[in-house]
């Protein structure tokens, strides 16, 4: 009799201890359309915490889907493990992209590895942009797309190589299925790297080392060698925006501040506002436009006002090299410059 009671006590304690883990297992199983890879979720979960809850919302008629998974520990902000919001309507996508690319559009961004169609914005959110072959064209005859916004919580272990990217790929597939997008499933990058930290400066390399990259055009830019120019590439041939930044070692005036030139491209009609005069909508100087897959593409350069041996004509020439290279890479047409 005593043995039976003891066994019952042990089973009762064991059940009590196991309960939070059973709850977490259920959360993982059900969260985000049952689309979260369990092993990857555990890699991203802090050691001293468990997943606590999940919530999903879908409004297919409005082209929106969202889900959120929370942790058991942490304050209000710290409890978020991952959240995702996806949009297929053009107005929603424009609103989201306007919050990322403000004013001139030269906002910080980091490309995703292995050609994933998106970037990490300056707030640390992963933005993926995918075509939707199963959705009809919009009222203006443009092919529909899916914008997926994925945000990892501040306590999620995004430094685990590859884990955040695997979650992003999985969630983009869930969003595509829920909204009838029909996007081609993405593949997780083979090169397992941690999620880019938006506060980290991009890696700078000598111009000659940029050959073969999306910023390889700089090797023929003809910049004066006196200032030891470097290139910081936050470029991708698949993302809706790319950057090639050129920086000198110093500006030669007994100050460590380098000379800078930044070349940016944006793809989609949403980007027209970035290169247009605010009052009358005509293209601003030192910009270019093209047509890519039925929508607008825009290109621009900004930089230090005065750079020795880099006058207006030199900047125009480099913008031409940049835009022509981008147009070639993306199979665009109708390139026009505005000087």
Short mmCIF file of N, CA and C in Angstrom, two decimals, residues 167-241:
data_model
loop_
_atom_site.label_atom_id
_atom_site.label_comp_id
_atom_site.label_asym_id
_atom_site.label_seq_id
_atom_site.Cartn_x
_atom_site.Cartn_y
_atom_site.Cartn_z
N UNK A 167 13.31 29.85 -39.72
CA UNK A 167 11.99 30.26 -39.26
C UNK A 167 11.32 31.15 -40.30
N UNK A 168 12.09 32.09 -40.86
CA UNK A 168 11.54 33.02 -41.85
C UNK A 168 11.06 32.27 -43.08
N UNK A 169 11.83 31.30 -43.55
CA UNK A 169 11.44 30.50 -44.71
C UNK A 169 10.16 29.73 -44.41
N UNK A 170 10.09 29.12 -43.23
CA UNK A 170 8.90 28.35 -42.86
C UNK A 170 7.66 29.24 -42.79
N UNK A 171 7.80 30.42 -42.18
CA UNK A 171 6.65 31.32 -42.03
C UNK A 171 6.20 31.90 -43.37
N UNK A 172 7.13 32.13 -44.28
CA UNK A 172 6.72 32.62 -45.59
C UNK A 172 5.88 31.59 -46.32
N UNK A 173 6.20 30.31 -46.13
CA UNK A 173 5.41 29.25 -46.73
C UNK A 173 4.01 29.17 -46.14
N UNK A 174 3.91 29.34 -44.82
CA UNK A 174 2.61 29.36 -44.16
C UNK A 174 1.76 30.51 -44.70
N UNK A 175 2.35 31.70 -44.78
CA UNK A 175 1.61 32.87 -45.25
C UNK A 175 1.13 32.67 -46.68
N UNK A 176 1.98 32.12 -47.53
CA UNK A 176 1.60 31.88 -48.92
C UNK A 176 0.41 30.93 -49.00
N UNK A 177 0.43 29.87 -48.21
CA UNK A 177 -0.67 28.90 -48.20
C UNK A 177 -1.95 29.52 -47.68
N UNK A 178 -1.86 30.26 -46.59
CA UNK A 178 -3.05 30.83 -45.96
C UNK A 178 -3.74 31.85 -46.86
N UNK A 179 -2.97 32.56 -47.66
CA UNK A 179 -3.54 33.64 -48.49
C UNK A 179 -3.69 33.24 -49.95
N UNK A 180 -3.47 31.97 -50.26
CA UNK A 180 -3.66 31.50 -51.63
C UNK A 180 -2.70 32.09 -52.63
N UNK A 181 -1.51 32.43 -52.16
CA UNK A 181 -0.52 33.10 -53.00
C UNK A 181 0.09 32.17 -54.03
N UNK A 182 0.41 30.95 -53.61
CA UNK A 182 1.04 30.01 -54.53
C UNK A 182 2.50 30.29 -54.81
N UNK A 183 3.16 30.99 -53.90
CA UNK A 183 4.58 31.31 -54.10
C UNK A 183 5.43 30.04 -54.13
N UNK A 184 6.45 30.07 -54.93
CA UNK A 184 7.42 28.97 -54.96
C UNK A 184 8.06 28.86 -53.58
N UNK A 185 8.04 27.65 -52.95
CA UNK A 185 8.62 27.53 -51.61
C UNK A 185 10.08 27.97 -51.57
N UNK A 186 10.43 28.73 -50.57
CA UNK A 186 11.81 29.16 -50.41
C UNK A 186 12.64 28.05 -49.78
N UNK A 187 13.92 28.07 -50.07
CA UNK A 187 14.84 27.13 -49.46
C UNK A 187 15.68 27.85 -48.40
N UNK A 188 15.84 27.20 -47.26
CA UNK A 188 16.68 27.78 -46.23
C UNK A 188 18.12 27.87 -46.73
N UNK A 189 18.83 28.93 -46.41
CA UNK A 189 20.20 29.08 -46.90
C UNK A 189 21.11 27.94 -46.45
N UNK A 190 21.93 27.48 -47.36
CA UNK A 190 22.92 26.46 -47.01
C UNK A 190 24.01 27.04 -46.12
N UNK A 191 24.28 28.31 -46.33
CA UNK A 191 25.31 28.99 -45.53
C UNK A 191 24.67 29.47 -44.23
N UNK A 192 24.94 28.76 -43.16
CA UNK A 192 24.28 29.05 -41.89
C UNK A 192 24.97 30.22 -41.18
N UNK A 193 24.33 31.36 -41.21
CA UNK A 193 24.86 32.56 -40.57
C UNK A 193 23.83 33.11 -39.60
N UNK A 194 24.27 33.82 -38.57
CA UNK A 194 23.32 34.46 -37.66
C UNK A 194 22.53 35.55 -38.38
N UNK A 195 21.40 35.90 -37.83
CA UNK A 195 20.61 37.00 -38.38
C UNK A 195 21.40 38.29 -38.28
N UNK A 196 21.42 39.07 -39.34
CA UNK A 196 22.18 40.33 -39.34
C UNK A 196 21.67 41.26 -38.25
N UNK A 197 22.59 41.90 -37.57
CA UNK A 197 22.25 42.90 -36.56
C UNK A 197 22.23 44.27 -37.25
N UNK A 198 21.08 44.95 -37.26
CA UNK A 198 21.01 46.22 -37.98
C UNK A 198 21.92 47.30 -37.41
N UNK A 199 22.42 47.11 -36.20
CA UNK A 199 23.31 48.10 -35.61
C UNK A 199 24.76 47.90 -36.04
N UNK A 200 25.06 46.76 -36.65
CA UNK A 200 26.43 46.50 -37.11
C UNK A 200 26.65 47.16 -38.47
N UNK A 201 27.79 47.79 -38.63
CA UNK A 201 28.14 48.36 -39.93
C UNK A 201 28.46 47.24 -40.91
N UNK A 202 28.07 47.38 -42.17
CA UNK A 202 28.40 46.34 -43.15
C UNK A 202 29.90 46.23 -43.37
N UNK A 203 30.34 45.06 -43.76
CA UNK A 203 31.76 44.82 -43.99
C UNK A 203 32.25 45.63 -45.19
N UNK A 204 33.38 46.26 -45.02
CA UNK A 204 33.99 47.04 -46.10
C UNK A 204 35.18 46.28 -46.67
N UNK A 205 35.26 46.24 -47.99
CA UNK A 205 36.38 45.57 -48.65
C UNK A 205 36.95 46.52 -49.69
N UNK A 206 38.23 46.36 -50.05
CA UNK A 206 38.79 47.17 -51.14
C UNK A 206 37.98 46.97 -52.42
N UNK A 207 37.91 48.00 -53.21
CA UNK A 207 37.09 47.96 -54.42
C UNK A 207 37.42 46.77 -55.31
N UNK A 208 38.70 46.45 -55.43
CA UNK A 208 39.08 45.36 -56.34
C UNK A 208 38.52 44.01 -55.88
N UNK A 209 38.15 43.89 -54.59
CA UNK A 209 37.61 42.63 -54.08
C UNK A 209 36.10 42.51 -54.32
N UNK A 210 35.49 43.54 -54.89
CA UNK A 210 34.05 43.51 -55.14
C UNK A 210 33.70 42.80 -56.45
N UNK A 211 34.69 42.44 -57.22
CA UNK A 211 34.43 41.80 -58.50
C UNK A 211 33.63 40.51 -58.30
N UNK A 212 32.58 40.33 -59.12
CA UNK A 212 31.76 39.14 -59.00
C UNK A 212 30.62 39.24 -58.02
N UNK A 213 30.50 40.38 -57.33
CA UNK A 213 29.42 40.60 -56.38
C UNK A 213 28.37 41.53 -57.02
N UNK A 214 27.19 41.71 -56.38
CA UNK A 214 26.21 42.66 -56.91
C UNK A 214 26.71 44.10 -56.96
N UNK A 215 27.86 44.36 -56.34
CA UNK A 215 28.47 45.69 -56.44
C UNK A 215 29.75 45.66 -57.26
N UNK A 216 29.90 44.63 -58.08
CA UNK A 216 31.13 44.48 -58.86
C UNK A 216 31.38 45.60 -59.85
N UNK A 217 30.33 46.34 -60.21
CA UNK A 217 30.50 47.45 -61.17
C UNK A 217 31.48 48.50 -60.66
N UNK A 218 31.69 48.57 -59.33
CA UNK A 218 32.56 49.62 -58.77
C UNK A 218 34.01 49.43 -59.20
N UNK A 219 34.38 48.22 -59.63
CA UNK A 219 35.76 48.00 -60.05
C UNK A 219 36.10 48.81 -61.29
N UNK A 220 35.08 49.24 -62.04
CA UNK A 220 35.32 50.08 -63.21
C UNK A 220 34.83 51.49 -63.02
N UNK A 221 34.63 51.91 -61.77
CA UNK A 221 34.06 53.24 -61.50
C UNK A 221 35.05 54.36 -61.73
N UNK A 222 36.35 54.07 -61.73
CA UNK A 222 37.35 55.10 -62.00
C UNK A 222 37.53 56.09 -60.87
N UNK A 223 37.32 55.67 -59.63
CA UNK A 223 37.53 56.56 -58.49
C UNK A 223 39.02 56.82 -58.30
N UNK A 224 39.38 58.02 -57.87
CA UNK A 224 40.80 58.32 -57.64
C UNK A 224 41.36 57.43 -56.53
N UNK A 225 42.56 56.91 -56.75
CA UNK A 225 43.13 55.94 -55.81
C UNK A 225 43.68 56.60 -54.55
N UNK A 226 43.79 57.92 -54.52
CA UNK A 226 44.44 58.60 -53.40
C UNK A 226 43.77 58.31 -52.05
N UNK A 227 42.46 58.06 -52.06
CA UNK A 227 41.74 57.96 -50.79
C UNK A 227 41.43 56.53 -50.36
N UNK A 228 42.02 55.54 -51.02
CA UNK A 228 41.87 54.14 -50.60
C UNK A 228 40.39 53.77 -50.45
N UNK A 229 39.65 53.85 -51.53
CA UNK A 229 38.21 53.62 -51.50
C UNK A 229 37.87 52.17 -51.17
N UNK A 230 36.84 52.01 -50.35
CA UNK A 230 36.31 50.71 -49.97
C UNK A 230 34.84 50.64 -50.40
N UNK A 231 34.32 49.41 -50.54
CA UNK A 231 32.92 49.24 -50.86
C UNK A 231 32.24 48.42 -49.77
N UNK A 232 31.07 48.88 -49.33
CA UNK A 232 30.24 48.15 -48.37
C UNK A 232 28.97 47.75 -49.12
N UNK A 233 28.83 46.46 -49.39
CA UNK A 233 27.72 45.98 -50.21
C UNK A 233 26.59 45.47 -49.32
N UNK A 234 25.44 46.11 -49.41
CA UNK A 234 24.23 45.58 -48.80
C UNK A 234 23.27 45.32 -49.96
N UNK A 235 23.74 44.51 -50.89
CA UNK A 235 23.06 44.33 -52.17
C UNK A 235 22.64 42.88 -52.35
N UNK A 236 21.55 42.70 -53.06
CA UNK A 236 21.04 41.39 -53.39
C UNK A 236 20.26 41.49 -54.70
N UNK A 237 20.41 40.50 -55.56
CA UNK A 237 19.70 40.52 -56.82
C UNK A 237 18.25 40.09 -56.67
N UNK A 238 17.84 39.67 -55.47
CA UNK A 238 16.48 39.18 -55.27
C UNK A 238 15.63 40.10 -54.40
N UNK A 239 16.24 41.01 -53.68
CA UNK A 239 15.51 41.86 -52.73
C UNK A 239 14.85 43.05 -53.44
N UNK A 240 13.81 43.65 -52.83
CA UNK A 240 13.18 44.82 -53.44
C UNK A 240 14.00 46.09 -53.29
N UNK A 241 15.15 46.00 -52.66
CA UNK A 241 16.04 47.15 -52.54
C UNK A 241 17.47 46.67 -52.37
#
